[in-house]
Amino acid sequence: MEEYYKKLRLILPRFLMVSISSIIGLLIVHVLVDTFVSISLFTDEVWEFYLPIISTLIPLLIWLYPRLKLLRYKEKFIRKGSGATFIITILFIASAIPSGLVQNYFRATSVRIKRVSSVSDINTTIPSRFYITDTCSLSTSKPSVYSRSYQKDKKQTAVVINLYFVRELCSNPTDSSKNSNSYWLGKEYSITLSNEISNERKQELYSTFYSESSTDFYNIAIKDIKCFERVNNSTLDYYQKAIILSNTYYTTQELIVFKPCYELPNLQSNTNLAWIFLTYGIGLVYILFQLIFPKVKSEKEVQDEALKFTSFKKNTQKFLNLFIPKDSHTVTALILDINILIFIVMIFSGVDVFSPTYRDLISWGANFKPLVIQGEWWRLGTCMFIHAGILHVVANIIGLLIVSELIEPHFSFSQQLLLYICSGVIAAGFSLYWYDNAVCVGASGAIFGYYGAVISLAFTKAYPKAERKKLLQSMLLFIGLNILYGLNGEVDNAAHLGGLASGIVLGGIIYELHIKNKQLSDLS
């Protein structure tokens, strides 16, 4: 019994602290986001599934997993070495499920239906998900529609077509003005067409679908709508595109789109408070039961485990240090952090994690010539922080980490930043000149600027003489393989070449100025 209490003291307090803190912490974040940012920033799925997983798993791995490694299961029950993994899985489930239920409960119970006298009063009230208005009409203008299509799966067995219809909401039909801020009614229609049928048959089915959807949306009667639900960020972009096509200019900051609700929403949560405590309690009881079986490792085993953990901890800390701005690594770490943060926000806003659509990338700031020549020159800078999927992000992170070790010792903070930003913008300019309608994103142009700078430095005394030739050969081989791979048409070779050329020139100039300034400072 004494050994069991020893295991309890080792595991239980830390588990309670980590799990309860994770649940309450995510709830606080949820409240703050809904209050001060946007109630539609993330979908219900993100709040109730993805975020509970992340917010519980990471703290458990950091603060509890090392303690679980001090327990030893009999191989009769658990495969050798997997006891800690088995228990951490149980602890994770016992924490993540209640956390998701808490978010579901808050999401439902915090929702209120706001009543406003007219749609123009919506901005004067506290933001809500649902609204009831006493005075509301649809404008007499023609509905606008945006069409989106994509393959249903990787095997491309079918194509999914979504139609996003919008029509302006106003206090009365004559209030619609092309120069005023406005609110819109939106509705989504969807159809799935098999790729096994002929194109003629697809066109026929699509025409029928479009006609029926258009008729249904046009015949919407305000009197039948019980309340309006604010569209969340995952689909808002598509409705915005429909509004742009309506020949009326509205900024996205002023835009609010609502879906019609023909029944008042059920504001009662599917989750009872008792279920939250019950699921957490069941998990807790199961953990107490599981702690009966393992033994606490001997002092020698603990010491050996401590040595292994120390090594693991050092490697983990070394990896985490890559993302911490410090000394000469400050610029690289900031670039990594910004790119990762932007990608995470994109994903939580509804962008596909593996294959974002071109429209998604454009809305987030991709380099796109038709928009750039219309005055959106800022895209030449923003495009280097936008990525087309998680694999794209990871590839650029690896490429940057490899070359940054060769750059950081020879350039100051401002010089690294200048080299990176200028190379990225020039690379985007090359892409703009070379492609007429391509959507270009990614940090690779700026990273190639770093590689160009290394080539330039290889002809100076920046690197030891014995290493210059091998370094130059490896750089040229890496660049050559990337350019060759880019011939498949999916890679922006123009940006790569532009970044490389700018890096060679800028890297050489900046380094020479750096050496001269250093010599002058030494003399003084």
XYZ file of C-alpha atoms in Angstrom:
524
model
C 0.000 0.000 0.000
C 2.886 2.326 0.771
C 4.234 1.853 -2.758
C 0.800 2.661 -4.210
C 0.695 5.939 -2.267
C 4.172 6.655 -3.558
C 2.909 6.246 -7.128
C -0.092 8.443 -6.373
C 2.127 11.212 -5.010
C 4.325 10.869 -8.076
C 1.574 11.022 -10.723
C -1.782 12.280 -9.416
C -0.983 15.858 -8.239
C 0.907 16.633 -11.445
C -1.904 15.183 -13.585
C -4.586 17.188 -11.765
C -2.561 20.379 -12.087
C -1.793 19.912 -15.795
C -5.226 18.673 -16.899
C -7.307 21.201 -14.954
C -5.011 24.060 -15.988
C -5.294 22.993 -19.636
C -9.087 22.827 -19.525
C -9.511 26.145 -17.713
C -6.793 27.798 -19.807
C -8.480 26.894 -23.090
C -11.828 28.071 -21.706
C -10.296 31.449 -20.801
C -8.811 31.749 -24.303
C -12.234 30.873 -25.746
C -13.922 33.595 -23.690
C -11.302 36.209 -24.611
C -11.438 35.388 -28.331
C -15.236 35.527 -28.425
C -15.268 38.775 -26.441
C -12.441 40.795 -27.947
C -11.643 39.236 -31.345
C -14.514 37.525 -33.135
C -17.144 34.984 -32.226
C -16.735 33.507 -35.715
C -12.917 33.320 -35.783
C -12.842 29.518 -35.423
C -15.439 26.882 -36.230
C -17.108 24.737 -33.566
C -14.988 21.793 -34.753
C -11.776 23.689 -34.004
C -12.917 24.743 -30.521
C -14.383 21.384 -29.528
C -11.936 18.963 -31.167
C -8.598 20.304 -32.411
C -7.797 22.836 -29.680
C -8.660 20.466 -26.775
C -6.304 17.892 -28.301
C -3.453 20.383 -28.657
C -3.970 22.136 -25.316
C -3.975 18.882 -23.318
C -1.496 16.671 -25.182
C 1.450 19.089 -25.251
C 1.405 19.943 -21.483
C 1.011 16.263 -20.580
C 4.012 15.309 -22.707
C 6.135 18.097 -21.249
C 5.264 17.921 -17.538
C 3.907 14.428 -16.883
C 5.487 12.012 -19.357
C 8.956 12.181 -17.682
C 7.395 11.058 -14.376
C 5.582 8.185 -16.056
C 8.945 6.929 -17.295
C 9.774 6.189 -13.649
C 7.132 3.423 -13.584
C 7.807 -0.116 -14.812
C 5.087 -2.447 -16.095
C 5.405 -6.200 -16.183
C 5.964 -7.346 -19.745
C 3.108 -9.787 -19.249
C 0.684 -6.851 -19.423
C 2.492 -4.155 -21.378
C 5.214 -4.440 -24.007
C 8.588 -3.432 -22.603
C 9.222 0.284 -22.794
C 5.648 1.217 -23.737
C 4.141 1.531 -20.247
C 4.553 5.317 -20.087
C 3.044 5.682 -23.559
C 0.074 3.548 -22.535
C -0.627 5.607 -19.405
C -0.089 8.978 -21.103
C -2.660 7.917 -23.708
C -5.194 7.228 -20.955
C -4.392 10.526 -19.257
C -4.725 12.364 -22.554
C -8.169 10.881 -23.251
C -9.256 11.613 -19.671
C -8.306 15.280 -20.169
C -9.163 15.961 -23.819
C -12.754 14.675 -23.724
C -13.817 16.843 -20.743
C -12.012 19.806 -22.318
C -13.993 19.371 -25.540
C -17.228 19.040 -23.565
C -16.438 22.232 -21.636
C -15.958 24.132 -24.908
C -19.215 22.696 -26.261
C -21.054 23.731 -23.107
C -19.633 27.251 -23.208
C -20.264 27.570 -26.944
C -23.925 26.723 -26.497
C -24.708 28.493 -23.229
C -22.861 31.696 -24.128
C -24.792 32.176 -27.360
C -27.517 34.759 -27.136
C -30.000 35.954 -29.733
C -29.675 39.728 -30.024
C -32.759 41.701 -30.972
C -32.175 44.899 -32.950
C -34.695 47.351 -34.341
C -33.076 47.292 -37.802
C -30.043 45.802 -39.512
C -28.265 49.162 -39.378
C -28.208 48.861 -35.567
C -26.209 45.623 -35.555
C -22.859 47.402 -35.271
C -24.083 49.321 -32.227
C -24.694 46.152 -30.186
C -22.357 43.620 -28.642
C -21.390 41.088 -31.361
C -23.496 37.957 -31.353
C -23.920 34.836 -33.436
C -27.680 35.200 -33.905
C -29.852 38.274 -34.508
C -33.553 39.032 -34.702
C -34.559 42.289 -36.338
C -37.923 44.002 -36.382
C -37.258 45.895 -39.607
C -35.474 44.161 -42.438
C -35.831 43.819 -46.203
C -33.928 42.402 -49.121
C -32.668 44.937 -51.638
C -34.181 44.996 -55.086
C -30.772 44.422 -56.656
C -30.048 41.143 -58.402
C -28.448 38.411 -56.243
C -24.758 37.784 -56.822
C -23.128 34.352 -56.810
C -19.651 32.921 -56.479
C -18.913 29.386 -57.687
C -16.268 27.136 -56.158
C -15.313 23.648 -57.324
C -12.802 21.082 -56.091
C -12.089 17.364 -56.341
C -13.842 15.309 -53.676
C -10.809 13.122 -52.957
C -7.291 12.381 -54.134
C -8.562 9.730 -56.524
C -10.699 12.433 -58.152
C -13.796 10.245 -58.249
C -16.108 13.253 -58.179
C -16.136 17.027 -58.299
C -17.903 19.116 -55.653
C -19.437 22.421 -56.715
C -20.504 25.024 -54.156
C -22.539 28.115 -54.997
C -22.457 31.072 -52.600
C -25.375 33.437 -53.202
C -25.555 36.875 -51.575
C -28.085 39.661 -51.512
C -27.974 42.936 -49.623
C -29.956 43.337 -46.405
C -31.371 46.743 -45.539
C -34.009 48.385 -43.391
C -36.199 48.812 -46.459
C -35.712 48.022 -50.167
C -34.773 51.611 -51.036
C -31.958 51.871 -48.468
C -29.390 50.014 -50.546
C -26.508 52.287 -51.456
C -23.342 51.547 -53.336
C -21.397 53.853 -51.074
C -22.664 52.725 -47.678
C -21.654 49.914 -45.382
C -24.134 47.071 -45.583
C -25.134 43.643 -44.409
C -25.764 40.676 -46.629
C -27.906 37.583 -46.683
C -25.985 34.552 -47.893
C -26.806 30.948 -48.602
C -24.665 28.039 -49.762
C -25.770 25.338 -52.206
C -23.751 22.235 -53.035
C -23.759 19.402 -55.573
C -21.409 16.454 -56.163
C -20.915 15.231 -59.738
C -19.232 11.930 -60.552
C -16.220 12.153 -62.845
C -17.367 8.971 -64.551
C -20.144 10.783 -66.396
C -19.504 12.763 -69.567
C -18.746 16.483 -69.572
C -21.999 17.105 -71.427
C -23.966 15.343 -68.690
C -22.058 17.290 -66.022
C -22.912 20.555 -67.728
C -26.558 19.556 -67.934
C -26.728 18.634 -64.239
C -24.855 21.785 -63.248
C -27.208 24.002 -65.274
C -30.216 22.445 -63.571
C -28.580 22.768 -60.144
C -27.673 26.408 -60.761
C -31.152 27.277 -61.986
C -32.878 25.617 -59.021
C -30.479 27.193 -56.511
C -30.889 30.633 -58.048
C -34.668 30.350 -57.971
C -34.672 29.125 -54.373
C -32.443 31.972 -53.195
C -34.343 34.645 -55.103
C -37.640 33.468 -53.605
C -36.447 33.708 -49.991
C -39.050 35.602 -47.995
C -37.915 37.653 -45.011
C -41.151 36.881 -43.175
C -40.215 33.181 -43.112
C -36.839 33.825 -41.474
C -36.939 33.508 -37.681
C -33.422 34.872 -37.128
C -30.094 35.492 -38.850
C -26.877 33.590 -38.105
C -23.529 35.281 -38.689
C -21.351 33.380 -41.187
C -18.076 32.121 -39.657
C -14.621 32.688 -41.110
C -14.350 29.272 -42.759
C -16.784 30.294 -45.527
C -16.865 34.084 -45.215
C -14.193 34.498 -47.901
C -16.404 32.858 -50.541
C -19.321 35.143 -49.737
C -16.959 38.108 -49.937
C -15.994 37.078 -53.463
C -19.675 36.927 -54.398
C -20.127 40.465 -53.071
C -17.154 41.673 -55.101
C -18.867 40.257 -58.186
C -22.003 42.261 -57.375
C -20.446 45.432 -58.872
C -20.617 47.108 -55.459
C -17.434 47.789 -53.521
C -17.352 46.875 -49.852
C -14.296 46.463 -47.658
C -13.995 43.169 -45.832
C -13.674 45.016 -42.508
C -17.186 46.406 -42.908
C -18.705 43.218 -44.242
C -21.153 41.043 -42.296
C -22.901 38.088 -43.931
C -25.822 36.207 -42.381
C -27.397 32.845 -43.089
C -31.184 32.552 -42.808
C -32.514 30.426 -39.935
C -36.068 29.201 -40.372
C -36.247 27.955 -36.792
C -34.926 29.568 -33.635
C -31.679 27.851 -32.584
C -31.675 25.488 -29.646
C -29.517 27.331 -27.122
C -29.452 24.379 -24.768
C -26.126 22.570 -24.830
C -26.071 18.893 -25.703
C -23.573 18.648 -22.861
C -24.805 18.615 -19.289
C -22.407 19.880 -16.627
C -22.739 16.528 -14.912
C -21.369 14.787 -18.014
C -18.213 16.908 -17.867
C -17.487 15.905 -14.276
C -18.590 12.323 -14.939
C -16.222 11.812 -17.880
C -13.353 13.401 -15.967
C -14.191 11.271 -12.925
C -14.330 8.054 -14.955
C -10.930 8.844 -16.417
C -9.563 9.618 -12.962
C -10.887 6.359 -11.468
C -9.437 4.366 -14.362
C -6.053 6.015 -13.816
C -6.142 5.165 -10.096
C -6.889 1.576 -11.065
C -4.077 1.410 -13.615
C -1.547 2.670 -11.059
C -2.009 -0.591 -9.128
C -0.001 -2.603 -11.660
C 3.273 -0.790 -12.391
C 6.187 -0.749 -9.978
C 8.354 2.237 -9.185
C 11.748 1.658 -10.765
C 14.778 1.017 -8.620
C 17.204 3.804 -7.809
C 19.674 2.557 -10.453
C 16.933 2.380 -13.089
C 15.800 5.862 -12.103
C 19.339 7.166 -12.518
C 19.680 5.494 -15.929
C 16.293 6.894 -16.925
C 17.344 10.314 -15.676
C 20.431 10.187 -17.892
C 18.297 9.219 -20.886
C 15.808 11.946 -20.100
C 18.587 14.492 -19.651
C 19.865 13.611 -23.104
C 16.332 13.777 -24.505
C 15.733 17.068 -22.702
C 18.930 18.537 -24.131
C 17.964 17.486 -27.652
C 14.464 18.854 -27.161
C 15.819 22.136 -25.825
C 18.254 22.322 -28.722
C 15.344 21.893 -31.134
C 13.198 24.486 -29.340
C 16.099 26.943 -29.353
C 15.812 27.031 -33.142
C 12.580 29.000 -32.674
C 13.807 31.309 -29.889
C 15.233 34.676 -31.038
C 18.690 34.982 -29.501
C 21.958 36.659 -30.501
C 22.840 36.084 -34.179
C 19.928 33.623 -34.540
C 17.315 36.316 -33.841
C 16.306 37.016 -37.448
C 16.090 33.338 -38.416
C 13.989 32.479 -35.353
C 11.634 35.414 -35.955
C 11.172 34.396 -39.598
C 10.398 30.812 -38.571
C 7.968 31.896 -35.844
C 6.120 34.354 -38.090
C 5.735 31.817 -40.902
C 4.504 29.099 -38.549
C 2.124 31.446 -36.722
C 0.590 32.734 -39.955
C 0.144 29.178 -41.236
C -1.564 28.100 -37.991
C -3.959 31.057 -38.160
C -4.710 30.206 -41.808
C -5.568 26.618 -40.877
C -7.799 27.608 -37.964
C -9.551 30.079 -40.268
C -10.651 27.267 -42.581
C -7.764 26.953 -45.069
C -6.929 23.360 -46.049
C -3.829 22.145 -44.187
C -2.405 20.235 -47.157
C -3.788 21.859 -50.305
C -5.064 25.432 -49.918
C -7.035 26.669 -52.895
C -5.629 29.440 -55.068
C -8.469 31.645 -53.897
C -7.511 31.056 -50.262
C -3.895 31.950 -50.985
C -4.890 35.120 -52.832
C -7.137 36.226 -49.979
C -4.241 35.779 -47.550
C -1.796 37.864 -49.587
C -0.334 35.731 -52.380
C 1.555 37.331 -55.265
C -0.957 37.567 -58.130
C -0.174 39.824 -61.095
C -3.747 40.945 -61.983
C -4.190 42.321 -58.444
C -0.660 43.683 -58.053
C -0.910 45.831 -61.183
C -4.214 47.180 -59.848
C -2.317 48.678 -56.928
C -1.944 45.860 -54.395
C 1.881 46.121 -54.348
C 2.002 44.968 -50.752
C 1.557 41.413 -52.064
C 5.235 41.437 -53.110
C 6.049 41.430 -49.395
C 3.236 39.374 -47.882
C 3.577 36.472 -50.318
C 6.859 35.350 -48.713
C 5.022 34.609 -45.443
C 2.184 32.573 -47.019
C 2.584 28.856 -47.781
C 0.660 26.348 -49.888
C 0.267 23.592 -47.318
C 2.135 22.089 -44.395
C 4.688 20.289 -46.588
C 5.580 23.614 -48.194
C 6.117 25.161 -44.748
C 8.261 22.264 -43.499
C 10.414 22.246 -46.648
C 11.128 25.968 -46.334
C 11.846 25.662 -42.601
C 14.449 22.971 -43.288
C 15.966 24.954 -46.158
C 16.216 28.101 -44.029
C 17.746 26.301 -41.033
C 20.415 24.712 -43.225
C 21.573 27.937 -44.858
C 21.103 30.233 -41.846
C 24.043 28.613 -40.034
C 26.280 29.822 -42.872
C 24.791 33.335 -42.872
C 24.397 34.228 -39.189
C 28.106 34.465 -38.212
C 28.837 36.983 -40.975
C 25.880 39.396 -40.895
C 24.339 41.566 -38.187
C 20.639 41.606 -37.286
C 19.796 44.463 -39.661
C 21.949 43.002 -42.451
C 20.260 39.591 -42.213
C 16.834 41.210 -42.207
C 17.706 43.457 -45.160
C 19.089 40.528 -47.151
C 16.048 38.335 -46.467
C 13.345 40.942 -47.133
C 15.019 42.428 -50.218
C 15.675 38.986 -51.710
C 12.057 37.990 -51.087
C 10.629 41.147 -52.666
C 12.968 40.951 -55.677
C 12.098 37.264 -56.097
C 8.399 38.182 -56.090
C 9.168 40.849 -58.701
C 10.819 38.257 -60.962
C 7.768 36.038 -60.544
C 5.487 38.968 -61.341
C 7.400 39.668 -64.559
C 7.567 36.020 -65.645
C 4.005 34.826 -64.938
C 0.765 36.520 -65.941
C -1.800 34.578 -63.904
C 0.179 32.385 -61.508
C -0.529 32.479 -57.773
C 2.891 32.552 -56.095
C 3.590 32.077 -52.383
C 6.353 30.933 -50.068
C 9.617 31.947 -48.472
C 11.781 30.053 -50.962
C 12.642 33.182 -52.982
C 14.029 34.882 -49.869
C 15.757 31.657 -48.787
C 17.398 31.387 -52.207
C 18.659 34.899 -51.514
C 20.483 33.441 -48.509
C 21.956 30.700 -50.706
C 23.042 33.334 -53.201
C 24.760 35.245 -50.399
C 26.630 32.077 -49.368
C 27.861 31.675 -52.961
C 29.024 35.280 -52.916
C 30.788 34.795 -49.582
C 32.496 31.649 -50.881
C 34.646 33.931 -53.056
C 35.750 35.975 -50.033
C 37.615 35.177 -46.840
C 34.390 34.664 -44.893
C 34.892 30.894 -44.864
C 38.144 28.939 -44.388
C 39.969 28.417 -47.670
C 39.841 24.619 -47.364
C 36.030 24.678 -47.115
C 35.193 27.172 -49.869
C 35.339 24.775 -52.805
C 33.238 22.073 -51.115
C 30.793 24.692 -49.872
C 30.427 26.184 -53.342
C 29.928 22.746 -54.901
C 27.260 21.771 -52.369
C 25.412 25.078 -52.845
C 25.431 24.753 -56.640
C 24.296 21.123 -56.418
C 21.418 22.013 -54.092
C 20.342 24.952 -56.254
C 20.671 22.934 -59.456
C 18.480 20.124 -58.122
C 15.843 22.631 -57.002
C 15.809 24.387 -60.369
C 15.629 21.018 -62.151
C 12.732 19.925 -59.941
C 11.035 23.228 -60.685
C 10.798 22.373 -64.373
C 7.701 20.266 -63.618
C 5.676 23.482 -63.599
C 4.521 23.363 -59.966
C 7.488 25.350 -58.622
C 8.118 29.075 -59.037
C 11.555 28.907 -60.659
C 11.394 32.594 -61.563
C 11.248 33.520 -57.875
C 14.050 31.074 -57.063
C 16.328 32.526 -59.736
C 15.388 36.084 -58.776
C 16.108 35.443 -55.112
C 19.374 33.692 -55.964
C 20.594 36.550 -58.176
C 19.636 39.217 -55.641
C 21.321 37.234 -52.862
C 24.574 36.976 -54.804
C 24.642 40.727 -55.451
C 23.253 41.962 -52.123
C 25.190 39.410 -50.099
C 28.467 40.496 -51.636
C 27.741 44.209 -51.215
C 26.499 43.898 -47.621
C 29.442 41.716 -46.618
C 32.027 44.106 -48.107
C 30.389 47.057 -46.346
C 30.319 45.012 -43.150
C 34.073 44.297 -43.417
C 34.916 47.935 -44.170
C 32.859 49.179 -41.216
C 34.520 46.613 -38.982
C 37.973 47.728 -40.139
C 37.122 51.384 -39.514
C 35.809 50.595 -36.044
C 38.973 48.620 -35.256
C 41.139 51.570 -36.334
C 39.171 54.005 -34.233
